[in-house]
CSV table of N, CA and C in Angstrom, one decimal:
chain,number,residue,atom,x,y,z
A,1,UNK,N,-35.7,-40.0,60.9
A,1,UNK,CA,-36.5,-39.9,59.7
A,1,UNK,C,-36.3,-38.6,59.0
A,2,UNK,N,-36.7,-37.4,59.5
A,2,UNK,CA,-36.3,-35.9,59.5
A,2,UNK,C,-34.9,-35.9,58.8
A,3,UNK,N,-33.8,-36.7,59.2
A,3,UNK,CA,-32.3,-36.6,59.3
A,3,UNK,C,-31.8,-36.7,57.7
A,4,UNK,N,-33.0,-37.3,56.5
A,4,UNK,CA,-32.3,-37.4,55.4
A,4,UNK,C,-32.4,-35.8,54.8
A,5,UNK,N,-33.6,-35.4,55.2
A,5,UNK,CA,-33.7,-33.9,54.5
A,5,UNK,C,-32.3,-33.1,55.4
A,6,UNK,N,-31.7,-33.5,56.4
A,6,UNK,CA,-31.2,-32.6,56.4
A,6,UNK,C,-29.7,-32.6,55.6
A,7,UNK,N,-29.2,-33.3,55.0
A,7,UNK,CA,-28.0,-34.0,54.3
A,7,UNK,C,-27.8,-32.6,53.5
A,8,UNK,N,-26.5,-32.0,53.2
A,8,UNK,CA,-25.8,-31.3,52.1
A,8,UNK,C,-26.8,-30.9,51.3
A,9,UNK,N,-27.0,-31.9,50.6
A,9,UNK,CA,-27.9,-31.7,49.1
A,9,UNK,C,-29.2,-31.2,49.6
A,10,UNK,N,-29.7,-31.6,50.5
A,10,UNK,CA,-31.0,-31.1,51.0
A,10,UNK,C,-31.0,-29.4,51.5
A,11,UNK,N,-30.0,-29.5,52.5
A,11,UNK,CA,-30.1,-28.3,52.8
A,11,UNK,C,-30.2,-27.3,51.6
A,12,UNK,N,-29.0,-27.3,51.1
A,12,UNK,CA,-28.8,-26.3,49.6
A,12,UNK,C,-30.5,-26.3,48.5
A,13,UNK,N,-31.2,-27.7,48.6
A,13,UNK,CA,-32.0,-27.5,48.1
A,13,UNK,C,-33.3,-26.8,48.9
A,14,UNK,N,-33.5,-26.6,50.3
A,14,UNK,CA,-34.2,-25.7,50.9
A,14,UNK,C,-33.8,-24.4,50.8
A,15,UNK,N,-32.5,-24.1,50.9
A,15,UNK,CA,-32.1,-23.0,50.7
A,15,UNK,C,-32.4,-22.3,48.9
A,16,UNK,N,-32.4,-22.9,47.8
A,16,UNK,CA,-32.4,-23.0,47.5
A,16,UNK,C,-33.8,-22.3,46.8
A,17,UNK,N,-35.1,-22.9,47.1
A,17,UNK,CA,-36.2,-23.3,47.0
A,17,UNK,C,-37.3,-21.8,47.8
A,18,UNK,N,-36.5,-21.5,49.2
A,18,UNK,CA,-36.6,-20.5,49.7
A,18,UNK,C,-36.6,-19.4,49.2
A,19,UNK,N,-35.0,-19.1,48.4
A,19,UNK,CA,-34.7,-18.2,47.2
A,19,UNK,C,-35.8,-17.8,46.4
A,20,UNK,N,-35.8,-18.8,45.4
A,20,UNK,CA,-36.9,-18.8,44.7
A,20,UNK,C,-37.8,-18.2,44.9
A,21,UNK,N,-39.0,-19.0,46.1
A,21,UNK,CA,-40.1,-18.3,46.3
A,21,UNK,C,-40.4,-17.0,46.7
A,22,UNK,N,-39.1,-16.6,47.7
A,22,UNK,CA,-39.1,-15.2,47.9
A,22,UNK,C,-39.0,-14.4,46.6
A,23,UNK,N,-38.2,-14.7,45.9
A,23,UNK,CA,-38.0,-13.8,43.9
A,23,UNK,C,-39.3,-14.0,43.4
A,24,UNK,N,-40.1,-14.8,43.3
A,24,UNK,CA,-41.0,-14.9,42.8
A,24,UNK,C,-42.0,-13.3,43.2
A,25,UNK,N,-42.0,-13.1,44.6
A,25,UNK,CA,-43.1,-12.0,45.6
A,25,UNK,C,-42.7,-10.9,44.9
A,26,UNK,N,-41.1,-11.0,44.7
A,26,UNK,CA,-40.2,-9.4,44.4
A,26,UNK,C,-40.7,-9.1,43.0
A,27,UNK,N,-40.4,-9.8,42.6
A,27,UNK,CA,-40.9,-10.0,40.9
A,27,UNK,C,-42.2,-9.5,40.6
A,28,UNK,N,-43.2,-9.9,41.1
A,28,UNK,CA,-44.7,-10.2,40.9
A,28,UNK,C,-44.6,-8.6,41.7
A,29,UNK,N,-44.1,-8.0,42.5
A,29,UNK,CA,-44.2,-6.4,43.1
A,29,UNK,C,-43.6,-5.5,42.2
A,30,UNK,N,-42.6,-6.1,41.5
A,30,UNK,CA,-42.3,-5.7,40.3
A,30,UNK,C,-43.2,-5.5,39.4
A,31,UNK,N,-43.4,-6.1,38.8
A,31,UNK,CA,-44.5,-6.4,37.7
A,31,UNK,C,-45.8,-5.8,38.6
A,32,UNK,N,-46.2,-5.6,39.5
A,32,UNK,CA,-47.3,-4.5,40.0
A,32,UNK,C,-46.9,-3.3,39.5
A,33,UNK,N,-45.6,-3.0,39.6
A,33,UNK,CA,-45.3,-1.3,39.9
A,33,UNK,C,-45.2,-1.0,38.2
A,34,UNK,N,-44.9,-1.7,37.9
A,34,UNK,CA,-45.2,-1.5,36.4
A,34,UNK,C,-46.2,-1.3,35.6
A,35,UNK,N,-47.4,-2.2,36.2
A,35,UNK,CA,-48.9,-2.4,35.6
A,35,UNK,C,-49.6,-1.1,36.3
A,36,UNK,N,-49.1,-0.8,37.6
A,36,UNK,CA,-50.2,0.9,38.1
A,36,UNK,C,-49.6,1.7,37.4
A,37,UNK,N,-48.0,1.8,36.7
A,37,UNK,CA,-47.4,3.0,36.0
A,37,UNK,C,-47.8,3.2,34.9
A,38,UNK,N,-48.8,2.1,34.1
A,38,UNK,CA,-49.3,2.2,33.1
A,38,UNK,C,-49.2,1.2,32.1
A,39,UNK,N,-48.9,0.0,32.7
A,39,UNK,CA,-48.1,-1.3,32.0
A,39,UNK,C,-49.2,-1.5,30.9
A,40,UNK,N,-50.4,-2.0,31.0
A,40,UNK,CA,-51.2,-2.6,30.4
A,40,UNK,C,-51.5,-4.1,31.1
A,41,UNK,N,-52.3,-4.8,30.3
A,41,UNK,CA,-53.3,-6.1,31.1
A,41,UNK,C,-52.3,-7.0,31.2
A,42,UNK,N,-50.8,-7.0,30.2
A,42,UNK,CA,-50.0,-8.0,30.5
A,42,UNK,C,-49.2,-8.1,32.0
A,43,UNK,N,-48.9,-6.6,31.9
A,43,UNK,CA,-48.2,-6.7,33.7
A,43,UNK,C,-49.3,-7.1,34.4
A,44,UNK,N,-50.6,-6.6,34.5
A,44,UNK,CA,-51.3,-6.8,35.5
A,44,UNK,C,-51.5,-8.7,35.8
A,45,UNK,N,-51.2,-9.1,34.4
A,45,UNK,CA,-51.6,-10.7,34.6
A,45,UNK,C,-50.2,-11.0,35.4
A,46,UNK,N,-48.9,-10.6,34.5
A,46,UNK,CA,-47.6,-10.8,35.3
A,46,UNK,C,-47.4,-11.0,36.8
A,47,UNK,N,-48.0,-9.8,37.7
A,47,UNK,CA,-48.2,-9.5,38.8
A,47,UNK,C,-48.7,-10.5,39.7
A,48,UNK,N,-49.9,-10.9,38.8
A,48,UNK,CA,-50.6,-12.1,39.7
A,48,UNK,C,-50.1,-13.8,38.7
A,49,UNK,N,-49.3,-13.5,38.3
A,49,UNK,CA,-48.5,-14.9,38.1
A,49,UNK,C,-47.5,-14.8,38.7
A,50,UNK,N,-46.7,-14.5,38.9
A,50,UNK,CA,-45.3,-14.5,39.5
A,50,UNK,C,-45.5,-14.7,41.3
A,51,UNK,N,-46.6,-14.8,41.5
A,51,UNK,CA,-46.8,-15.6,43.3
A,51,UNK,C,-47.6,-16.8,42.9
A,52,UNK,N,-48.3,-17.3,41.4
A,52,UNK,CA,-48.8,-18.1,41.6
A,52,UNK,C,-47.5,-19.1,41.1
A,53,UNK,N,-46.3,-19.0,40.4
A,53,UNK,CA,-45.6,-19.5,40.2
A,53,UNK,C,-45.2,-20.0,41.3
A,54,UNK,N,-44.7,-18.8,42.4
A,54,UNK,CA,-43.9,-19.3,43.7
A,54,UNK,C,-44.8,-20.4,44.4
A,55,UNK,N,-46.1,-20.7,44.7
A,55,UNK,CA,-47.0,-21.4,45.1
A,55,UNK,C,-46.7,-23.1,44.6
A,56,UNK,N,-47.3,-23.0,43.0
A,56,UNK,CA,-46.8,-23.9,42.5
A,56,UNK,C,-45.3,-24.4,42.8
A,57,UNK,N,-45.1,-23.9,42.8
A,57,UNK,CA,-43.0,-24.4,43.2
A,57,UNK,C,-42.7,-24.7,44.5
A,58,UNK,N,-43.7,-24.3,45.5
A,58,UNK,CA,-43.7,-24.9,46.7
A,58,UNK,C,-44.4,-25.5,47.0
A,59,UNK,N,-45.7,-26.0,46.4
A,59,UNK,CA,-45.8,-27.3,46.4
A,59,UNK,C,-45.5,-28.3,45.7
A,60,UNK,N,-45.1,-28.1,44.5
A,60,UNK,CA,-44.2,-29.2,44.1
A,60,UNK,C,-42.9,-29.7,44.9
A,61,UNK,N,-42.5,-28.7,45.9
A,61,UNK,CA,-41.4,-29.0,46.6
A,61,UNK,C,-41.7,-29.9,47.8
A,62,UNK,N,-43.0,-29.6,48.4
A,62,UNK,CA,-43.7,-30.2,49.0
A,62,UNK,C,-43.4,-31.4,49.1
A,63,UNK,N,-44.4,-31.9,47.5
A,63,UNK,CA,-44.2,-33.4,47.1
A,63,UNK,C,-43.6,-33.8,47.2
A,64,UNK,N,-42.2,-33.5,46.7
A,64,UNK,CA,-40.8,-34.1,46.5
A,64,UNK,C,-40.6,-34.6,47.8
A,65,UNK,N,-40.6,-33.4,48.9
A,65,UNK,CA,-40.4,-33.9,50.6
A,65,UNK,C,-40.9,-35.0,50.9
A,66,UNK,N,-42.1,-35.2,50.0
A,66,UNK,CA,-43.1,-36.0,51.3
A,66,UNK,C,-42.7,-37.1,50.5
A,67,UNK,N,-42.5,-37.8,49.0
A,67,UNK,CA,-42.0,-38.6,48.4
A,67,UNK,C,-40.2,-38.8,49.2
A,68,UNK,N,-39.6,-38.2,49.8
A,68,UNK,CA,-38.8,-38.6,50.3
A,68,UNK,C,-38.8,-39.3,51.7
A,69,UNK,N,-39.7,-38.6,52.2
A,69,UNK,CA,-39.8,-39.0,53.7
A,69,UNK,C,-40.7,-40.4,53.7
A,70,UNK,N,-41.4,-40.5,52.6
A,70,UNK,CA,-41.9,-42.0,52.5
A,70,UNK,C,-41.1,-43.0,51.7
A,71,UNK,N,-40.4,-42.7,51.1
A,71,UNK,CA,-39.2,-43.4,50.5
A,71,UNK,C,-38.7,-44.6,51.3
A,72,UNK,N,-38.0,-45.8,50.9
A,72,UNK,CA,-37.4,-46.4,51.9
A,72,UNK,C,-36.1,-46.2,51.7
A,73,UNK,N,-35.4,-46.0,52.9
A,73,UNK,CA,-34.0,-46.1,52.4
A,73,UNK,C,-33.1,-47.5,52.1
A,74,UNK,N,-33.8,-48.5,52.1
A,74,UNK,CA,-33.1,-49.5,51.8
A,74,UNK,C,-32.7,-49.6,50.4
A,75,UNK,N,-33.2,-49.1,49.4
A,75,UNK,CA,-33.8,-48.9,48.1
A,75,UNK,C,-32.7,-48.7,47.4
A,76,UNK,N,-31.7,-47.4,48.3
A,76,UNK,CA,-30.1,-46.9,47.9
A,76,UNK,C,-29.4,-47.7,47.6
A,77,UNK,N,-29.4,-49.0,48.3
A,77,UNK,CA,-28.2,-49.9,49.0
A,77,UNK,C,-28.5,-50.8,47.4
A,78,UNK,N,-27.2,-51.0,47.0
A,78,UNK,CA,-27.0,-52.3,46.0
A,78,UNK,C,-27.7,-53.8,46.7
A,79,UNK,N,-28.5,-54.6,45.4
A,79,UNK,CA,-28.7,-55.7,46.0
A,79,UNK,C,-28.0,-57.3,46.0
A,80,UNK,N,-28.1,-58.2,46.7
A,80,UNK,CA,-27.4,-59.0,46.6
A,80,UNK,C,-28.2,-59.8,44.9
A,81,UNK,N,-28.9,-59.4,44.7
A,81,UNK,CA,-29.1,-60.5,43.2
A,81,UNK,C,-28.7,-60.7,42.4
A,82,UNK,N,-28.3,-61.7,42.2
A,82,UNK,CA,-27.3,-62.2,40.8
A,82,UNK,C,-28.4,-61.9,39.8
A,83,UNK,N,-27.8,-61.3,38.7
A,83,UNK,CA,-28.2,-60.9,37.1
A,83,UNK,C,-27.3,-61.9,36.1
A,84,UNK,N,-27.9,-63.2,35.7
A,84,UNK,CA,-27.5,-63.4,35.2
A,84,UNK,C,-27.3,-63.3,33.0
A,85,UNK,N,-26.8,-63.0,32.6
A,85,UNK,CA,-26.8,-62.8,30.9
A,85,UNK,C,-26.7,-64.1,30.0
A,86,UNK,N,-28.0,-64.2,29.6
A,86,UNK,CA,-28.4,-65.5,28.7
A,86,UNK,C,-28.1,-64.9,27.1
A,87,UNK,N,-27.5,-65.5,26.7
A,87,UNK,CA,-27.5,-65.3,25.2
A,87,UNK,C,-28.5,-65.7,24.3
A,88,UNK,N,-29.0,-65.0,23.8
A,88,UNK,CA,-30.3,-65.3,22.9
A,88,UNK,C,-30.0,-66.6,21.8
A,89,UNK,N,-31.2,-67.5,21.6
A,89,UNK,CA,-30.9,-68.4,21.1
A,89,UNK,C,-31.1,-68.1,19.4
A,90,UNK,N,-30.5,-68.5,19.0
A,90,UNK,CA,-30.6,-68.5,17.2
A,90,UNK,C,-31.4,-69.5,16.9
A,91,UNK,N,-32.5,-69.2,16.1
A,91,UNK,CA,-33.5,-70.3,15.3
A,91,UNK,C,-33.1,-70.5,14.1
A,92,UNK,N,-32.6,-71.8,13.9
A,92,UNK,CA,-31.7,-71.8,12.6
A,92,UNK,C,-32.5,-73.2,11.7
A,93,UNK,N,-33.9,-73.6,12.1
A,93,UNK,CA,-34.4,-74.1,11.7
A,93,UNK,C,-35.7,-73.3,10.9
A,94,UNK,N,-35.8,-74.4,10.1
A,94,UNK,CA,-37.6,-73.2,9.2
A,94,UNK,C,-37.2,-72.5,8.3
A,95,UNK,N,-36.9,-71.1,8.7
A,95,UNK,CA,-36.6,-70.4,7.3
A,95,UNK,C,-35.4,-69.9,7.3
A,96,UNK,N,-35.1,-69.9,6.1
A,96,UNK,CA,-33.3,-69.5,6.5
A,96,UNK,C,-33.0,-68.1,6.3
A,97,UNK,N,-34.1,-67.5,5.8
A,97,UNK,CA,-33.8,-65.7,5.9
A,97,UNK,C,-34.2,-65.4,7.6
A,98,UNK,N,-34.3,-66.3,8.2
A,98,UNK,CA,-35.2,-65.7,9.7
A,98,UNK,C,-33.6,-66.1,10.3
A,99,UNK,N,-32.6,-67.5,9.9
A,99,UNK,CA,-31.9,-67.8,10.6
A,99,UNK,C,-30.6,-66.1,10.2
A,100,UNK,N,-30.5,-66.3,9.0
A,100,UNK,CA,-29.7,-65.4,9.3
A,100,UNK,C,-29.8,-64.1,9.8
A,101,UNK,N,-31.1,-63.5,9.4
A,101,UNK,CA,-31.4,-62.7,10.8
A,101,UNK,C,-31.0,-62.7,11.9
A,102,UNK,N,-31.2,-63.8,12.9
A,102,UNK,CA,-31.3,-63.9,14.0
A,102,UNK,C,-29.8,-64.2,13.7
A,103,UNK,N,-29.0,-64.7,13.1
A,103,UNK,CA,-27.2,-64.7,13.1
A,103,UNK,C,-26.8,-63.0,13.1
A,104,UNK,N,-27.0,-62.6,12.1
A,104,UNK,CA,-26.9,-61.0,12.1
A,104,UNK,C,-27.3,-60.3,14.1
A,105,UNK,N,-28.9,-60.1,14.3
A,105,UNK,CA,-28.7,-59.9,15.3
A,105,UNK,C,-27.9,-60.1,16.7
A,106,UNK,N,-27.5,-61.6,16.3
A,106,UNK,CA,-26.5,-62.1,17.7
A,106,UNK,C,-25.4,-61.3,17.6
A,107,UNK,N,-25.0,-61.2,16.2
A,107,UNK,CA,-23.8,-60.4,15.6
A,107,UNK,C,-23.1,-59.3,16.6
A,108,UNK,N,-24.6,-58.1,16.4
A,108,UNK,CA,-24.8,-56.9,16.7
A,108,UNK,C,-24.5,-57.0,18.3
A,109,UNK,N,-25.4,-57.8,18.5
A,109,UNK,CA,-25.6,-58.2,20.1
A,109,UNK,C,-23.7,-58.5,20.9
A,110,UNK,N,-23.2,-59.0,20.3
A,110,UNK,CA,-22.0,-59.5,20.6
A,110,UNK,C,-20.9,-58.3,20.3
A,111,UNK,N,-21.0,-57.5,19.1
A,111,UNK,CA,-20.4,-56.6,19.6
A,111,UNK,C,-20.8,-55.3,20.5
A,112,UNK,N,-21.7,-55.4,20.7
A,112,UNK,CA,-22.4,-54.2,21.7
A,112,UNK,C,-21.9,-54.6,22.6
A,113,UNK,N,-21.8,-55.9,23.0
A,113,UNK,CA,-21.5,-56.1,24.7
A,113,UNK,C,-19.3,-56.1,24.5
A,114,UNK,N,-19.1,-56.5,23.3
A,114,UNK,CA,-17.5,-56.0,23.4
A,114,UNK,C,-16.9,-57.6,23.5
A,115,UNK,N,-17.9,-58.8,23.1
A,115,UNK,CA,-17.7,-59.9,23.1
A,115,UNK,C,-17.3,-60.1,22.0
A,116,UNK,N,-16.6,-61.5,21.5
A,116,UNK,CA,-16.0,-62.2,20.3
A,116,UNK,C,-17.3,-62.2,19.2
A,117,UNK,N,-17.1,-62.0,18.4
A,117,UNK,CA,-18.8,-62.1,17.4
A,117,UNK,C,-18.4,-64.1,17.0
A,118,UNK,N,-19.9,-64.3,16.8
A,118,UNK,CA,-20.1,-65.6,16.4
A,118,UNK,C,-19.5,-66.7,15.1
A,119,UNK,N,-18.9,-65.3,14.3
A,119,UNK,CA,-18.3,-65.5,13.2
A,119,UNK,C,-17.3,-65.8,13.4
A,120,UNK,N,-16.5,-65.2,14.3
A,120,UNK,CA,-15.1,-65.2,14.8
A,120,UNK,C,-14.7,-66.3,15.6
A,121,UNK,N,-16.0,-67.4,15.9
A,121,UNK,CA,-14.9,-68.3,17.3
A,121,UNK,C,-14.6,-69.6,15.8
């Protein structure tokens, strides 16, 4: 269960995440030393943001963990379902500004997908 966090991408993202938090303490001791030297109210707010950032960021990291570790891993894996592509029907009865509409749309639709347009067969 444990074994997906440990993968490549995980690790670098613990390591990663670690970094961070620790910059955040250095930062925020930074921004202290600045606010006793005479900074004003902004460093002093600095000081006590810069750990509450780190906090926030580890718990959001948290989440992400625990959203993974409840994740299913079947989820990765391609599924066997066929997808099949219905071509929209043209209403070419009633009003004929609506049909050609819906001809124009098919239009679009056919070359978006890189298909023969309707005009063309």
């Amino acid at each position: 269960m444990y074994s997906r966090l440990l993968t490549v991408r995980w690790v670098l993202l613990h390591l990663l995440v670690l970094a961070l938090f620790v910059a955040t303490f250095f930062l925020g001791n930074w921004q202290l030393g600045k606010a006793e030297g005479g900074g004003g109210a902004v460093n002093w707010s600095y000081a006590l943001q810069w750990p509450l950032y780190g906090f926030m960021g580890l718990g959001f990291y948290l989440r992400m963990l625990k959203d993974e570790l409840n994740r299913d891993p079947a989820d990765d894996e391609p599924g066997n379902a066929v997808v099949l592509y219905q071509r929209p029907r043209i209403d070419t009865t009633g009003d004929p500004e609506l049909a050609a509409y819906n001809a124009y749309l098919a239009e679009l639709n056919a070359k978006a997908l890189g298909q023969e347009t309707p005009r063309g067969r």
